[in-house]
mmCIF file of C-alpha atoms and ligand atoms in Angstrom:
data_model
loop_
_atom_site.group_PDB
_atom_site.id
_atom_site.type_symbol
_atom_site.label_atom_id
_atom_site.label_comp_id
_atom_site.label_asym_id
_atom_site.label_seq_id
_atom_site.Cartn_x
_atom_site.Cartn_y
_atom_site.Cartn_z
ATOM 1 C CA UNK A 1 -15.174 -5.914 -6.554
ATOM 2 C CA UNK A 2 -16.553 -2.774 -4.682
ATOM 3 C CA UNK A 3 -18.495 -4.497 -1.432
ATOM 4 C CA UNK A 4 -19.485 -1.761 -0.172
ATOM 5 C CA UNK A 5 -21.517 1.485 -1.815
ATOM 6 C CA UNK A 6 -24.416 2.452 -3.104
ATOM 7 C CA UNK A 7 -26.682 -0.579 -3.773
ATOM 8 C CA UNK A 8 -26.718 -1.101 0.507
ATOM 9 C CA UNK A 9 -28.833 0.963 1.874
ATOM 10 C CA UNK A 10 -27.330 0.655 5.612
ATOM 11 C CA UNK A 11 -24.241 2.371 3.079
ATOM 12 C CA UNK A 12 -26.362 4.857 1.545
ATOM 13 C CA UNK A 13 -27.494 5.666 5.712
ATOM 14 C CA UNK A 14 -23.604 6.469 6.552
ATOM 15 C CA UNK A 15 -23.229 8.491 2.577
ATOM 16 C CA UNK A 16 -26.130 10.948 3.868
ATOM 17 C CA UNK A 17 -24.355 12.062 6.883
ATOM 18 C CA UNK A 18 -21.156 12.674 5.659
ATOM 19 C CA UNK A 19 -19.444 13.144 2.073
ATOM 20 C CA UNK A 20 -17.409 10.240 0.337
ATOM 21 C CA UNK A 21 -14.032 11.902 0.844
ATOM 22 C CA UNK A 22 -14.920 12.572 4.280
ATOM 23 C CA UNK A 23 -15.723 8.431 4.321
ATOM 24 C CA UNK A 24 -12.352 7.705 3.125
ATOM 25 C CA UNK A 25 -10.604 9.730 5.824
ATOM 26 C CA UNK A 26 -12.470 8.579 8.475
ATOM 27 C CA UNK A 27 -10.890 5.474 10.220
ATOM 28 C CA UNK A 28 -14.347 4.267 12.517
ATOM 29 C CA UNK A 29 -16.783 4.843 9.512
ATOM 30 C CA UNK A 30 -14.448 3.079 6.600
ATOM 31 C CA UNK A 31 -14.074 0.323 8.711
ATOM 32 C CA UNK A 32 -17.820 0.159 9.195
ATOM 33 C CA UNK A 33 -18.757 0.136 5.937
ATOM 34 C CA UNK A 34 -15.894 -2.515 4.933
ATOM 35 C CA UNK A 35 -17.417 -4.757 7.243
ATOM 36 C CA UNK A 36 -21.281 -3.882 6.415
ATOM 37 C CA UNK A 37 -21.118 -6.120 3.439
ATOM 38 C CA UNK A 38 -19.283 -9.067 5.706
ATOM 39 C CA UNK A 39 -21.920 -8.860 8.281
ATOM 40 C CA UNK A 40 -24.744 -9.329 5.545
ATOM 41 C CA UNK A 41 -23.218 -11.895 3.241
ATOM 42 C CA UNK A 42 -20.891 -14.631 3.612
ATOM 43 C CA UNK A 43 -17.978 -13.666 1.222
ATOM 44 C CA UNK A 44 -14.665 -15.166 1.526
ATOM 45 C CA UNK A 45 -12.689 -11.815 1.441
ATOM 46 C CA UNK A 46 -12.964 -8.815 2.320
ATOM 47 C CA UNK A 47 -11.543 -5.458 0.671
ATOM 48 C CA UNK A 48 -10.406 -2.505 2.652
ATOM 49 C CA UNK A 49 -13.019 0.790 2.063
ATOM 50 C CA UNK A 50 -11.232 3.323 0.151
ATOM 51 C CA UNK A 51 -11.018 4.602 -3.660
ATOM 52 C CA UNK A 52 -7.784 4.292 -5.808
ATOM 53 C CA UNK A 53 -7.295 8.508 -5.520
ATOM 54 C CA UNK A 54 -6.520 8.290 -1.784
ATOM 55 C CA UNK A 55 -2.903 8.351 -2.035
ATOM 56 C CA UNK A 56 -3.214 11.026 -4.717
ATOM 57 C CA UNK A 57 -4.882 13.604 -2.455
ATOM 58 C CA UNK A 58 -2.154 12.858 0.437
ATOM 59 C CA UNK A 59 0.815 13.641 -2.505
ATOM 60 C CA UNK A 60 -1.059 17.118 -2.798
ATOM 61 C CA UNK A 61 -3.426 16.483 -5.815
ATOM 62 C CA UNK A 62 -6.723 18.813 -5.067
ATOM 63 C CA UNK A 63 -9.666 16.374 -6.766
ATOM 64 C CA UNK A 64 -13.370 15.879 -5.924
ATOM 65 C CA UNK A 65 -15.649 12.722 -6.211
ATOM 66 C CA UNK A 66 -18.162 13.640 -8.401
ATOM 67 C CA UNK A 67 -19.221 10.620 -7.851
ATOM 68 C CA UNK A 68 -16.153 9.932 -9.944
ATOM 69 C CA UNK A 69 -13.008 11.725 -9.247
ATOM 70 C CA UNK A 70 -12.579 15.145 -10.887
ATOM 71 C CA UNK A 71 -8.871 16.872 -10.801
ATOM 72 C CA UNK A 72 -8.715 20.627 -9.518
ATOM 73 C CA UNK A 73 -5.787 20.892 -11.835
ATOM 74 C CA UNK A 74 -4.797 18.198 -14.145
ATOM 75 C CA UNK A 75 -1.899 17.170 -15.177
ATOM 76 C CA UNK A 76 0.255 18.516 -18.103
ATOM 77 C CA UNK A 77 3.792 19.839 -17.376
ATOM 78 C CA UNK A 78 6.666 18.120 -15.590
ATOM 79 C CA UNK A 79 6.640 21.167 -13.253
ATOM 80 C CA UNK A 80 3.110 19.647 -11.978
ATOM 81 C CA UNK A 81 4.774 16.138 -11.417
ATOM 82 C CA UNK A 82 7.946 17.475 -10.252
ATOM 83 C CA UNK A 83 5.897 19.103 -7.726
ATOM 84 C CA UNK A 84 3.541 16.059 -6.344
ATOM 85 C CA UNK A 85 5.110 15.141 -3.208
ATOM 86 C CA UNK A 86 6.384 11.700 -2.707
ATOM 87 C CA UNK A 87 3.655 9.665 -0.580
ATOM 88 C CA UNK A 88 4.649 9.113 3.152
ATOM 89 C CA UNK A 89 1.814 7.001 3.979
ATOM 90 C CA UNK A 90 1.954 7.480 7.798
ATOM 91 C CA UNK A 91 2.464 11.155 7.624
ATOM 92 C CA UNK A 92 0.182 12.226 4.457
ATOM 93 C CA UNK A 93 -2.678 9.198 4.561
ATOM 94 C CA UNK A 94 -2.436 7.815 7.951
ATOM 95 C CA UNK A 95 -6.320 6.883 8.342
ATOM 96 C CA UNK A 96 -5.950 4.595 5.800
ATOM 97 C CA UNK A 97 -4.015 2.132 7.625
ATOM 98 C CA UNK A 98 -5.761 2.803 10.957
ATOM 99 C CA UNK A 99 -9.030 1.777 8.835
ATOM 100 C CA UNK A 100 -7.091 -1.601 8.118
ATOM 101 C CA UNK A 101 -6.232 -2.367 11.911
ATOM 102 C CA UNK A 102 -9.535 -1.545 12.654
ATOM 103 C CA UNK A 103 -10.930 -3.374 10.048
ATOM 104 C CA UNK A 104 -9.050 -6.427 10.834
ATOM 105 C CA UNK A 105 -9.981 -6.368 14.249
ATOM 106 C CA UNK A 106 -14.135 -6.795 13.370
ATOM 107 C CA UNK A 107 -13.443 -9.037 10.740
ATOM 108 C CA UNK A 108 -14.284 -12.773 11.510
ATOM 109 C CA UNK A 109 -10.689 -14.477 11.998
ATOM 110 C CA UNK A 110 -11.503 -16.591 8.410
ATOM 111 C CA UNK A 111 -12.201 -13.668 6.457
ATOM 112 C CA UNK A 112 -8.639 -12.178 5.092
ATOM 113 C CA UNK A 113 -8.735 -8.411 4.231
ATOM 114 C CA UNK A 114 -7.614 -7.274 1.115
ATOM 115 C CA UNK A 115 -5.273 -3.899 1.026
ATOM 116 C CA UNK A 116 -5.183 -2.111 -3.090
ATOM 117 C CA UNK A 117 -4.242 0.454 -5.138
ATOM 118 C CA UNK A 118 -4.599 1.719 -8.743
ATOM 119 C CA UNK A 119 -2.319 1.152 -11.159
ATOM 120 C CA UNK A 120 0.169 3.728 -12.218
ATOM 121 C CA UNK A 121 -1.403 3.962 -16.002
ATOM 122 C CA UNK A 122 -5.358 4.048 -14.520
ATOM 123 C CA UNK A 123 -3.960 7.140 -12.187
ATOM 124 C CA UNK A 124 -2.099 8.463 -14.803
ATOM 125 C CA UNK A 125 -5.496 8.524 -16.933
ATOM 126 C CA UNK A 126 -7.774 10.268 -13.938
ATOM 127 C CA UNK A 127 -5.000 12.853 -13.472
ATOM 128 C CA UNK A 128 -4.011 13.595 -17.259
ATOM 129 C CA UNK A 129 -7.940 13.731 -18.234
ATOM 130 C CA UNK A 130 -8.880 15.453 -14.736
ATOM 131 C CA UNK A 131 -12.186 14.115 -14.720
ATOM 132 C CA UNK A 132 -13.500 10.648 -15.987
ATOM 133 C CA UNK A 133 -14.225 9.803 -19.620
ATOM 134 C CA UNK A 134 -15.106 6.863 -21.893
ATOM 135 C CA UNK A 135 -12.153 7.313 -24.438
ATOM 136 C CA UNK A 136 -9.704 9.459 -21.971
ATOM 137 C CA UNK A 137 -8.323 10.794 -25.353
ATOM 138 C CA UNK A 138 -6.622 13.066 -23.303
ATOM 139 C CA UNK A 139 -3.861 11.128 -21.245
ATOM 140 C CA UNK A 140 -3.445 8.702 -24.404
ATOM 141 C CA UNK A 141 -2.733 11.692 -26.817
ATOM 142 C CA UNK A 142 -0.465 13.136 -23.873
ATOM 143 C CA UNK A 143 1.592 9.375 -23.568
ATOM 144 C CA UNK A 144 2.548 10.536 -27.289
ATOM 145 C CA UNK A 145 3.030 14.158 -27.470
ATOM 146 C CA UNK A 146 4.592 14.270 -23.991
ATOM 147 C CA UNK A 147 6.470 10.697 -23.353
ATOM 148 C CA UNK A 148 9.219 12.000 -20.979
ATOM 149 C CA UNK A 149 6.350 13.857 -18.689
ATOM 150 C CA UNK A 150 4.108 10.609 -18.818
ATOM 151 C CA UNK A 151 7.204 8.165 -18.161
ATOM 152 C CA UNK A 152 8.143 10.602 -15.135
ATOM 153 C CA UNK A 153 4.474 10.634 -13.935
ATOM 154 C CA UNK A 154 4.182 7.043 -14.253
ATOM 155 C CA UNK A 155 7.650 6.310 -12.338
ATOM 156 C CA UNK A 156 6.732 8.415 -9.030
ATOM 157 C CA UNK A 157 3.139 6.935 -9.236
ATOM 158 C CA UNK A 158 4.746 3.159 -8.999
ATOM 159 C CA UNK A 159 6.951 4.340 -5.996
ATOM 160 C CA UNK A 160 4.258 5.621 -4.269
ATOM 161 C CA UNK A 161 2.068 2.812 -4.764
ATOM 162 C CA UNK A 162 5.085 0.385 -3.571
ATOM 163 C CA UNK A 163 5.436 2.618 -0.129
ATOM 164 C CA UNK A 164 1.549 2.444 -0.202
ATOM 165 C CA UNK A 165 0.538 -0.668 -0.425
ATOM 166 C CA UNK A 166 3.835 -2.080 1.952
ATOM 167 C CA UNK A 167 1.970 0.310 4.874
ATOM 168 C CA UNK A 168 -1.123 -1.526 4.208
ATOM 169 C CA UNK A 169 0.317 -4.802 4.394
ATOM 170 C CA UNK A 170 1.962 -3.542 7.338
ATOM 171 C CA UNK A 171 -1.203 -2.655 8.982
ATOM 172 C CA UNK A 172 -2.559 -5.768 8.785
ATOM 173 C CA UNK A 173 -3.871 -6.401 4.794
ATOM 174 C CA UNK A 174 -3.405 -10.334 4.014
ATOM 175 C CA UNK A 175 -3.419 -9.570 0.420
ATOM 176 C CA UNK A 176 -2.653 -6.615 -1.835
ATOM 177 C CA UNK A 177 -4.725 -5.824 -5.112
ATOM 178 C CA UNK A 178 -3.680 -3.762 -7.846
ATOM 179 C CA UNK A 179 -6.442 -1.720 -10.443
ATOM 180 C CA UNK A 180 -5.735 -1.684 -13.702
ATOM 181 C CA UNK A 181 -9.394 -0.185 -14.416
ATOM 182 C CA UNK A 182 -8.189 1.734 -17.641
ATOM 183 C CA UNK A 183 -5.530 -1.083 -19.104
ATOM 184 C CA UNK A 184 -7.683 -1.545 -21.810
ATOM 185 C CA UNK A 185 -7.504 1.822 -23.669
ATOM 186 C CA UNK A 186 -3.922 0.512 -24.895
ATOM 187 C CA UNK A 187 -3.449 -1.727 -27.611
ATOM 188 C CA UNK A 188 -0.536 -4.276 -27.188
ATOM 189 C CA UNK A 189 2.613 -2.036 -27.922
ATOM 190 C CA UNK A 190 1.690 0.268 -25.725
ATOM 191 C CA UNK A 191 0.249 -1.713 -22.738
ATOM 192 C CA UNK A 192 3.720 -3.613 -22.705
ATOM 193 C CA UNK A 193 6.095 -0.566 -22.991
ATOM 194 C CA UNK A 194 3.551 1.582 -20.880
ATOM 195 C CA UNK A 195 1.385 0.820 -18.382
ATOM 196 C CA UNK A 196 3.481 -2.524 -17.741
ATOM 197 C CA UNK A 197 6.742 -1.716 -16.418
ATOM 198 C CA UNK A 198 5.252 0.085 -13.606
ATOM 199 C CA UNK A 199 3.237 -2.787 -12.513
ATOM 200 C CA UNK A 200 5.843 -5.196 -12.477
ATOM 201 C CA UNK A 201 8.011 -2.400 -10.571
ATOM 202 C CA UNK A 202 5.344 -2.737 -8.175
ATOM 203 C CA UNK A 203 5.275 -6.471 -7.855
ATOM 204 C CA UNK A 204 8.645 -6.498 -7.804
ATOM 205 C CA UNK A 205 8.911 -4.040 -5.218
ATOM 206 C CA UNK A 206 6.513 -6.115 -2.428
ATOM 207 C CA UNK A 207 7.669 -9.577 -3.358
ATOM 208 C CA UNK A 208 9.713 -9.800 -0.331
ATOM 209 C CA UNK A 209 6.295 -9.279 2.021
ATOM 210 C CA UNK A 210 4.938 -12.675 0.903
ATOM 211 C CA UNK A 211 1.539 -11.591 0.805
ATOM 212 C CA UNK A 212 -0.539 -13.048 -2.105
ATOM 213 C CA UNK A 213 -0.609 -10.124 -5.191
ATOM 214 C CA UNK A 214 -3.600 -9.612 -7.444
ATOM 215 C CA UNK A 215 -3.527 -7.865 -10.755
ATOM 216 C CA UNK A 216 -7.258 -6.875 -11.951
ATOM 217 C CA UNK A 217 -6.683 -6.490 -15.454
ATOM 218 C CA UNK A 218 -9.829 -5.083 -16.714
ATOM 219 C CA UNK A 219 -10.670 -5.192 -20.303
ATOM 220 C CA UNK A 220 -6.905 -6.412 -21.015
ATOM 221 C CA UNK A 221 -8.176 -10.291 -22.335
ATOM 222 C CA UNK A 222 -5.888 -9.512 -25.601
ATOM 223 C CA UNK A 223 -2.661 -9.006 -23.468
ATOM 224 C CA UNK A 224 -2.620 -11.599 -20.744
ATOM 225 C CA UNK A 225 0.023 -13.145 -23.085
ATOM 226 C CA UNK A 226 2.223 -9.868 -21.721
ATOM 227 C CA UNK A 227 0.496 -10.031 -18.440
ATOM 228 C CA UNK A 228 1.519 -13.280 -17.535
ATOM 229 C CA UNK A 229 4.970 -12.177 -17.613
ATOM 230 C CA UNK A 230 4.280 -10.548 -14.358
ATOM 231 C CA UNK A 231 5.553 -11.891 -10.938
ATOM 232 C CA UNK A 232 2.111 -11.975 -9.578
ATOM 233 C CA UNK A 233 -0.123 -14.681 -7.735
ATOM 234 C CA UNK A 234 -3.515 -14.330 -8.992
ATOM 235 C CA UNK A 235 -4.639 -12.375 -12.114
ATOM 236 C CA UNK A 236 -8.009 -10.547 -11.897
ATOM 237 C CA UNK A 237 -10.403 -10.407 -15.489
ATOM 238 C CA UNK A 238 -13.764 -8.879 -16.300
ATOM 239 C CA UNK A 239 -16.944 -10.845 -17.886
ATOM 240 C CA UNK A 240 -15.194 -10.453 -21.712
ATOM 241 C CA UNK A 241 -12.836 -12.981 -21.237
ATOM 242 C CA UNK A 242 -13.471 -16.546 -21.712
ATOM 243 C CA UNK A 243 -11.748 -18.265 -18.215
ATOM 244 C CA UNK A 244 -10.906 -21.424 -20.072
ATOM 245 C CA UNK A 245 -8.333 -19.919 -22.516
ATOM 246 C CA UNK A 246 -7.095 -17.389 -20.238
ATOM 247 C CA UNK A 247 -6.418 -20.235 -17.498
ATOM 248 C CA UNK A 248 -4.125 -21.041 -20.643
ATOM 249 C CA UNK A 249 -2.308 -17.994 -21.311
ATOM 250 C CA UNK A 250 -1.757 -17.447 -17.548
ATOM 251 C CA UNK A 251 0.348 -20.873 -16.660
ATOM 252 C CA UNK A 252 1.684 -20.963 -13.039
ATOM 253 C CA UNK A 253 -1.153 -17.968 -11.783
ATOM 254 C CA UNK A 254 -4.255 -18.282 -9.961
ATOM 255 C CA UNK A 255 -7.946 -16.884 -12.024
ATOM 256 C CA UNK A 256 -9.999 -14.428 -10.737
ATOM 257 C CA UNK A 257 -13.327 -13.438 -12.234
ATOM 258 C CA UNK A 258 -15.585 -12.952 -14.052
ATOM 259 C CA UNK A 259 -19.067 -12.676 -13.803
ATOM 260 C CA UNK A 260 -20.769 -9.815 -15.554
ATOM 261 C CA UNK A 261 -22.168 -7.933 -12.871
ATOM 262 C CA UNK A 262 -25.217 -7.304 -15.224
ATOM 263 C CA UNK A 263 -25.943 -10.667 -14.784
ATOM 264 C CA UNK A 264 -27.249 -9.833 -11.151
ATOM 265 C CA UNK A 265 -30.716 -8.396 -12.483
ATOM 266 C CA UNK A 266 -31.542 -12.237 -14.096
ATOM 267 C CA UNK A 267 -34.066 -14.155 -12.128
ATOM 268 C CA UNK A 268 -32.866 -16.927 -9.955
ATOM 269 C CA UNK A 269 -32.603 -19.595 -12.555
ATOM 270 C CA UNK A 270 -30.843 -17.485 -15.025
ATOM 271 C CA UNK A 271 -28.013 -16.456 -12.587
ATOM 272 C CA UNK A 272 -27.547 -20.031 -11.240
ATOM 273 C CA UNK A 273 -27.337 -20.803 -14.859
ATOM 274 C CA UNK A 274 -24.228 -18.100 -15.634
ATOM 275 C CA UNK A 275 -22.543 -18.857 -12.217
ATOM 276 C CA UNK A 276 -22.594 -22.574 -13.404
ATOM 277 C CA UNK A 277 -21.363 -21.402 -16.845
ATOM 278 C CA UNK A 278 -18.144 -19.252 -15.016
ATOM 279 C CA UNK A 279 -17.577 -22.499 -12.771
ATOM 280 C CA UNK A 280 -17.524 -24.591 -15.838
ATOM 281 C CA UNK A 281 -15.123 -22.375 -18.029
ATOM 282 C CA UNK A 282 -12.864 -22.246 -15.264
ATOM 283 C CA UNK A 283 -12.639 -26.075 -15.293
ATOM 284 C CA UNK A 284 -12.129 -28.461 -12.095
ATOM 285 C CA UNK A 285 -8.260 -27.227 -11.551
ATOM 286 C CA UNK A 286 -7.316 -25.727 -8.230
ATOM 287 C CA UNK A 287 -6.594 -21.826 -8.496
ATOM 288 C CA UNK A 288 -10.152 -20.113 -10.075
ATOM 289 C CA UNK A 289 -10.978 -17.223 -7.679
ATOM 290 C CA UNK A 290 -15.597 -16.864 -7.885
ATOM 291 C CA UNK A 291 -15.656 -12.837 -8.632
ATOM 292 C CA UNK A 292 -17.369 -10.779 -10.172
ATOM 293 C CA UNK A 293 -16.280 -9.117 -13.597
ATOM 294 C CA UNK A 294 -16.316 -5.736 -11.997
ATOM 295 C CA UNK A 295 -17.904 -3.729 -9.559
ATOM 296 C CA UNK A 296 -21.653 -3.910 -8.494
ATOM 297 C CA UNK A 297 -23.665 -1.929 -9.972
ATOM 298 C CA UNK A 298 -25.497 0.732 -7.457
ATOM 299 C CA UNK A 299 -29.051 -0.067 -8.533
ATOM 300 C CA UNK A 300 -28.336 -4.279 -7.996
ATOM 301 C CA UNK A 301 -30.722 -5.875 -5.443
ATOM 302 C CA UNK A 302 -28.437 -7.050 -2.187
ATOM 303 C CA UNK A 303 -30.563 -10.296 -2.074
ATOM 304 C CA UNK A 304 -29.443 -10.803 -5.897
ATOM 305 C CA UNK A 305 -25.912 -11.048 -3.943
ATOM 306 C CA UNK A 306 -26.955 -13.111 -1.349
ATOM 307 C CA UNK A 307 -28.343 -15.594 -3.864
ATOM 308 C CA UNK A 308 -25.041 -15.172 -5.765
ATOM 309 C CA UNK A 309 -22.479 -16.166 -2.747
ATOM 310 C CA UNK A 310 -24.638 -19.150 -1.450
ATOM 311 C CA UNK A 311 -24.758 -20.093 -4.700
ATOM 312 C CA UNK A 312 -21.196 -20.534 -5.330
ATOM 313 C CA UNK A 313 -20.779 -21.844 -2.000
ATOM 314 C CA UNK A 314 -23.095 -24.959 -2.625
ATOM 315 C CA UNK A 315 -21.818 -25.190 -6.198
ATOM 316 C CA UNK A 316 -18.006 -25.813 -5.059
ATOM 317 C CA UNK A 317 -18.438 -27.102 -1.415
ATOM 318 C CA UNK A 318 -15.799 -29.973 -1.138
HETATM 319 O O1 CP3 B 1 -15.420 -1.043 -0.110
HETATM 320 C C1 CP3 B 1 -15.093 -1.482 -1.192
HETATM 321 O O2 CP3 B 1 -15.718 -2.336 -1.820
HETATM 322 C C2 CP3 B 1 -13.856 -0.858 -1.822
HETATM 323 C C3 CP3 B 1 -14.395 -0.065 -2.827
HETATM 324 C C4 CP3 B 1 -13.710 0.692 -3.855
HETATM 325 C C5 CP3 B 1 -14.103 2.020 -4.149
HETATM 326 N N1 CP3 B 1 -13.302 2.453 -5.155
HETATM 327 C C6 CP3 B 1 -15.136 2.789 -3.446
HETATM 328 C C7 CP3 B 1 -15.945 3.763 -4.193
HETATM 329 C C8 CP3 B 1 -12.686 0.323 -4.716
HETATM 330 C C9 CP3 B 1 -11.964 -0.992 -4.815
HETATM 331 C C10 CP3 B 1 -12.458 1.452 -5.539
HETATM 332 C C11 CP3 B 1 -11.436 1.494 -6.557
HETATM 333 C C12 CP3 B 1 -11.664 2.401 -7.699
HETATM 334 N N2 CP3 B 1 -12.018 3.711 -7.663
HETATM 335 C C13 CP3 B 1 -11.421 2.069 -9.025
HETATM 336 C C14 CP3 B 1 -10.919 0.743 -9.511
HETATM 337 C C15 CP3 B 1 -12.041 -0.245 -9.580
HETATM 338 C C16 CP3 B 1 -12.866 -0.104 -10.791
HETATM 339 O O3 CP3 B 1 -14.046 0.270 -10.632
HETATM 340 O O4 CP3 B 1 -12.382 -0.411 -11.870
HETATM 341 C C17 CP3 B 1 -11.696 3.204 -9.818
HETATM 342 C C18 CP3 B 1 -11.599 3.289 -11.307
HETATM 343 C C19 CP3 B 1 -12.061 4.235 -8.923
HETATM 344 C C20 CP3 B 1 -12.395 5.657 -9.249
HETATM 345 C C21 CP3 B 1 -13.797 5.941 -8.887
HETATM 346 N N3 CP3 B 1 -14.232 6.187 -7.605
HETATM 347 C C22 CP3 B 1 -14.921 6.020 -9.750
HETATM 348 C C23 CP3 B 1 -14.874 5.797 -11.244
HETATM 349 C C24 CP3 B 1 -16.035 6.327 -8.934
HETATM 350 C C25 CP3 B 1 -17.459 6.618 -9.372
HETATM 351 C C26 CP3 B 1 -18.128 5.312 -9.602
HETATM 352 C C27 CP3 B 1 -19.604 5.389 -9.861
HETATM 353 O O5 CP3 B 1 -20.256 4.449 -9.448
HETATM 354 O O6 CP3 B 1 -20.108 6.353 -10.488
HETATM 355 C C28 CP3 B 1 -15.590 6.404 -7.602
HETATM 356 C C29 CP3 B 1 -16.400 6.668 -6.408
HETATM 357 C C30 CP3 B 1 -16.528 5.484 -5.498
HETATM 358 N N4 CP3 B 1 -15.483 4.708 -5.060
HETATM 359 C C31 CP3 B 1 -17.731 5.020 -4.873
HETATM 360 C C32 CP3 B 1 -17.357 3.947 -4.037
HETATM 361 C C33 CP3 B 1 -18.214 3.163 -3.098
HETATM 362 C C34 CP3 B 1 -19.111 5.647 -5.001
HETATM 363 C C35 CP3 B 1 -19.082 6.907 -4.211
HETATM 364 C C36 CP3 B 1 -20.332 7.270 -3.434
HETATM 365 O O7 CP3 B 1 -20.586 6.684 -2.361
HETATM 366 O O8 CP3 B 1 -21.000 8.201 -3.886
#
């Protein structure tokens, strides 16, 4: 959940000398700050540098990280979608997967990198509202007033993120991870007949690669029922949802989660205390994935996640 960024300051030295779209396209300096976070702790995975609006800027959408992304012209007429070209990812985002060979090539042979994407409904909310928002009452008043525009948006966004995430795989990610950062704006009707179909279009669409598939279903704990429908490996939750009952709901799929990232400005005791708690909600079965709930928070101390990984380590060394 976000490695690198803002709360490393050998990050915040690369951020001053160049902007963070400039970061993304740059093959030598994403790779360096994927593995920044390697070198300094001893995490199990790592996840390719990027931001889920990547592909969007190579199919022509003009947007800005402000520091979250903010869309030159949003979304609102099928003429705009008709118009967004269909991702090529060699020819329109070609440093992405040159930051993934690099990347694999400094990476410690044990660590596996991890290739992602949005999901076609979280896109579908940055480009609809055009700039982030707590409600995005925008895109889910749109999904009603303007169904055949959203389903249309929501189609080419899946079949770009299936061509997408295949070239990372390609280029050397061992995993692929999906976002599905604004999942839970929907309530059940409309997270199955909405931002589901796309997702399993895009599961569907790189079963055949073999590489394990992680859905990061945030704030979605009252539809796992209709997530676990989905033909992927692991499924990603955030700090709301208690592991033990989800581990129910989710038969046949690995856990991943779900430590409230808050929880990395207790003192020492305290977080060994709420690590233990995760560990023991998750139970003693094989298949729990130690995460966090969601990304790290900028101002979080780096030796809170140092105390964090060792932690876990000692707690489930075999
Ligand atoms: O290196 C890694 O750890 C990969 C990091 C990563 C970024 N974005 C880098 C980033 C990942 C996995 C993402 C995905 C992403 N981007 C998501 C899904 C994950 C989630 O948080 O739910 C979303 C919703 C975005 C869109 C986005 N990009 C937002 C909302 C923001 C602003 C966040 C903030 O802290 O205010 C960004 C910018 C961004 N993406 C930063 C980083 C490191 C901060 C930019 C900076 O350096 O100024």
């Amino acid at each position: 959940m976000r490695q690198a960024g803002r709360y490393l300051p050998e990050y915040r030295e690369v951020r001053a000398k160049v902007g963070f779209s400039e970061l993304t396209r740059s093959p030598e300096l994403a790779a360096e700050v994927t593995l920044q976070p390697i070198r300094r702790f001893a995490f199990d995975a790592s996840i390719i540098f990027s931001d889920i609006m990547v592909p969007l800027e190579g199919m022509g959408i003009d947007l800005d990280y402000a520091p979250g992304p903010v869309i030159a012209e949003p979304i609102r007429t099928m003429k705009q979608v008709e118009e967004m070209r269909s991702l090529e990812p060699q020819r329109d985002v070609p440093f992405v997967m040159e930051a993934i060979r690099l990347t694999r090539a400094g990476l410690p042979a044990h660590v596996p990198l991890i290739g992602f994407a949005g999901s076609p409904f979280t896109l579908f909310a940055y480009l609809v509202a055009g700039k982030p928002s707590k409600e995005f009452a925008v895109p889910r008043s749109f999904l009603h007033a303007e169904p055949q525009v959203s389903a249309r948006l929501l189609e080419k966004l899946a079949d770009a993120m299936i061509v997408y995430l295949r070239a990372q795989a390609a280029a050397g990610a061992q995993a692929l991870m999906l976002f599905e950062s604004w999942g839970g704006l929907l309530g059940p009707y409309d997270f199955r007949h909405v931002a589901l179909p796309p997702v399993k279009r895009i599961f569907d669409g790189l079963k055949d690669l073999g590489v394990p598939l992680i859905y990061f279903a945030n704030n979605c704990g009252t539809v796992l029922d209709i997530i676990s429908e989905l033909p992927v490996d692991v499924v990603g939750v955030d700090w709301r949802v208690p592991l033990a009952g989800a581990r129910k709901l989710l038969p046949g799929k690995a856990i991943q989660g779900n430590l409230d990232p808050a929880v990395l400005f207790a003192p020492k005791a305290t977080l060994e205390k709420r690590i233990d708690d995760v560990l023991a909600d998750a139970g003693p079965a094989p298949g729990h994935i130690f995460n966090l709930g969601h990304g790290i928070w900028p101002e979080v101390d780096p030796d809170a996640i140092t105390r964090l990984v060792d932690y876990v380590h000692e707690r489930t060394a075999k």
